[in-house]
C-alpha cells in the first residue's frame, strides 16, 4: 500500500512517501525543506525505518536510534518526524 503525507513543522516542511506491506515499511522516502547534519543523514533515517512495523511506537524507537547517533535537525524535532511519518495515509 502506498502512503504519503505532507507535514508542516514550525520551521520546515516534511514530505513522506512510503510503501507498506503486511504492516511493515518496505520503502520510505523523506524529503522537504528541512536541514540535517550531517547532510546525508536522511538516508540513514530511511534505512533505519525499512522493515519496521508501521506503528507509532516502532517509528519512535527508530527515531531514538537515529538521534542517538548524533544527528542534528535544526528547527525540526523528533516529534515532527514522528507525526510526519506515522501520519502518512493511503494515496488516493
PDB file of C-alpha atoms in Angstrom:
ATOM      1  CA  UNK A   1       0.000   0.000   0.000  1.00  0.00           C
ATOM      2  CA  UNK A   2       1.354   3.432  -0.965  1.00  0.00           C
ATOM      3  CA  UNK A   3       1.152   6.043   1.792  1.00  0.00           C
ATOM      4  CA  UNK A   4       2.043   9.717   1.801  1.00  0.00           C
ATOM      5  CA  UNK A   5       1.940  12.784   3.987  1.00  0.00           C
ATOM      6  CA  UNK A   6       2.988  16.420   3.919  1.00  0.00           C
ATOM      7  CA  UNK A   7       3.615  17.740   7.416  1.00  0.00           C
ATOM      8  CA  UNK A   8       4.253  21.386   8.325  1.00  0.00           C
ATOM      9  CA  UNK A   9       6.709  21.698  11.180  1.00  0.00           C
ATOM     10  CA  UNK A  10       7.319  25.066  12.842  1.00  0.00           C
ATOM     11  CA  UNK A  11      10.350  25.750  10.633  1.00  0.00           C
ATOM     12  CA  UNK A  12      10.095  23.294   7.764  1.00  0.00           C
ATOM     13  CA  UNK A  13       8.003  21.023   5.603  1.00  0.00           C
ATOM     14  CA  UNK A  14       8.396  17.230   5.728  1.00  0.00           C
ATOM     15  CA  UNK A  15       7.147  15.045   2.862  1.00  0.00           C
ATOM     16  CA  UNK A  16       6.851  11.293   3.351  1.00  0.00           C
ATOM     17  CA  UNK A  17       6.176   8.630   0.723  1.00  0.00           C
ATOM     18  CA  UNK A  18       6.106   5.038   1.929  1.00  0.00           C
ATOM     19  CA  UNK A  19       5.288   1.581   0.670  1.00  0.00           C
ATOM     20  CA  UNK A  20       3.822  -0.568   3.450  1.00  0.00           C
ATOM     21  CA  UNK A  21       3.074  -4.277   3.117  1.00  0.00           C
ATOM     22  CA  UNK A  22       1.700  -6.586   5.823  1.00  0.00           C
ATOM     23  CA  UNK A  23       2.065  -3.743   8.326  1.00  0.00           C
ATOM     24  CA  UNK A  24       5.797  -3.217   7.687  1.00  0.00           C
ATOM     25  CA  UNK A  25       7.617  -0.371   5.952  1.00  0.00           C
ATOM     26  CA  UNK A  26       9.054  -1.765   2.708  1.00  0.00           C
ATOM     27  CA  UNK A  27      10.311   1.519   1.230  1.00  0.00           C
ATOM     28  CA  UNK A  28      10.243   5.066   2.547  1.00  0.00           C
ATOM     29  CA  UNK A  29      11.386   8.408   1.154  1.00  0.00           C
ATOM     30  CA  UNK A  30      11.620  11.520   3.309  1.00  0.00           C
ATOM     31  CA  UNK A  31      12.101  14.896   1.641  1.00  0.00           C
ATOM     32  CA  UNK A  32      11.262  18.517   2.374  1.00  0.00           C
ATOM     33  CA  UNK A  33      12.748  21.866   3.256  1.00  0.00           C
ATOM     34  CA  UNK A  34      14.499  20.906   6.476  1.00  0.00           C
ATOM     35  CA  UNK A  35      18.184  20.519   7.337  1.00  0.00           C
ATOM     36  CA  UNK A  36      20.057  17.563   8.801  1.00  0.00           C
ATOM     37  CA  UNK A  37      23.649  17.490   9.955  1.00  0.00           C
ATOM     38  CA  UNK A  38      25.432  15.569   8.566  1.00  0.00           C
ATOM     39  CA  UNK A  39      23.598  16.342   5.308  1.00  0.00           C
ATOM     40  CA  UNK A  40      23.124  12.757   4.081  1.00  0.00           C
ATOM     41  CA  UNK A  41      21.560  11.630   7.388  1.00  0.00           C
ATOM     42  CA  UNK A  42      18.118  11.337   5.811  1.00  0.00           C
ATOM     43  CA  UNK A  43      19.390   8.194   4.037  1.00  0.00           C
ATOM     44  CA  UNK A  44      20.303   6.707   7.422  1.00  0.00           C
ATOM     45  CA  UNK A  45      16.840   7.506   8.778  1.00  0.00           C
ATOM     46  CA  UNK A  46      15.173   5.874   5.779  1.00  0.00           C
ATOM     47  CA  UNK A  47      17.299   2.743   6.200  1.00  0.00           C
ATOM     48  CA  UNK A  48      16.512   2.549   9.938  1.00  0.00           C
ATOM     49  CA  UNK A  49      12.783   2.656   9.156  1.00  0.00           C
ATOM     50  CA  UNK A  50      12.799  -0.030   6.448  1.00  0.00           C
ATOM     51  CA  UNK A  51      11.428  -3.312   7.753  1.00  0.00           C
ATOM     52  CA  UNK A  52       9.971  -1.719  10.883  1.00  0.00           C
ATOM     53  CA  UNK A  53       6.260  -2.051  11.693  1.00  0.00           C
ATOM     54  CA  UNK A  54       4.233   0.931  10.504  1.00  0.00           C
ATOM     55  CA  UNK A  55       3.160   1.875  14.001  1.00  0.00           C
ATOM     56  CA  UNK A  56       3.909   4.928  16.091  1.00  0.00           C
ATOM     57  CA  UNK A  57       5.892   3.050  18.776  1.00  0.00           C
ATOM     58  CA  UNK A  58       8.235   1.316  16.322  1.00  0.00           C
ATOM     59  CA  UNK A  59       8.769   4.543  14.380  1.00  0.00           C
ATOM     60  CA  UNK A  60       9.554   6.376  17.632  1.00  0.00           C
ATOM     61  CA  UNK A  61      12.181   3.766  18.581  1.00  0.00           C
ATOM     62  CA  UNK A  62      13.820   4.075  15.148  1.00  0.00           C
ATOM     63  CA  UNK A  63      13.919   7.862  15.585  1.00  0.00           C
ATOM     64  CA  UNK A  64      15.507   7.445  19.042  1.00  0.00           C
ATOM     65  CA  UNK A  65      18.236   5.305  17.459  1.00  0.00           C
ATOM     66  CA  UNK A  66      18.662   7.890  14.686  1.00  0.00           C
ATOM     67  CA  UNK A  67      19.113  10.828  17.071  1.00  0.00           C
ATOM     68  CA  UNK A  68      21.349   8.779  19.420  1.00  0.00           C
ATOM     69  CA  UNK A  69      23.896   8.736  16.594  1.00  0.00           C
ATOM     70  CA  UNK A  70      24.451  12.479  16.976  1.00  0.00           C
ATOM     71  CA  UNK A  71      22.357  13.667  14.038  1.00  0.00           C
ATOM     72  CA  UNK A  72      21.109  17.242  14.340  1.00  0.00           C
ATOM     73  CA  UNK A  73      17.907  18.566  12.765  1.00  0.00           C
ATOM     74  CA  UNK A  74      17.814  22.303  13.497  1.00  0.00           C
ATOM     75  CA  UNK A  75      14.269  23.686  13.880  1.00  0.00           C
ATOM     76  CA  UNK A  76      12.650  20.262  13.270  1.00  0.00           C
ATOM     77  CA  UNK A  77      12.096  17.875  16.184  1.00  0.00           C
ATOM     78  CA  UNK A  78      11.810  14.139  16.642  1.00  0.00           C
ATOM     79  CA  UNK A  79       8.084  14.695  17.246  1.00  0.00           C
ATOM     80  CA  UNK A  80       7.791  16.460  13.888  1.00  0.00           C
ATOM     81  CA  UNK A  81       9.287  13.458  12.096  1.00  0.00           C
ATOM     82  CA  UNK A  82       7.164  11.060  14.158  1.00  0.00           C
ATOM     83  CA  UNK A  83       3.986  12.933  13.213  1.00  0.00           C
ATOM     84  CA  UNK A  84       5.008  13.204   9.562  1.00  0.00           C
ATOM     85  CA  UNK A  85       5.795   9.501   9.209  1.00  0.00           C
ATOM     86  CA  UNK A  86       3.055   7.985  11.362  1.00  0.00           C
ATOM     87  CA  UNK A  87       0.519  10.379   9.822  1.00  0.00           C
ATOM     88  CA  UNK A  88       1.043   9.030   6.296  1.00  0.00           C
ATOM     89  CA  UNK A  89      -2.251   7.988   4.711  1.00  0.00           C
ATOM     90  CA  UNK A  90      -3.304   5.857   1.772  1.00  0.00           C
ATOM     91  CA  UNK A  91      -2.719   7.680  -1.522  1.00  0.00           C
ATOM     92  CA  UNK A  92      -5.946   8.355  -3.386  1.00  0.00           C
TER      93      UNK A  92
END
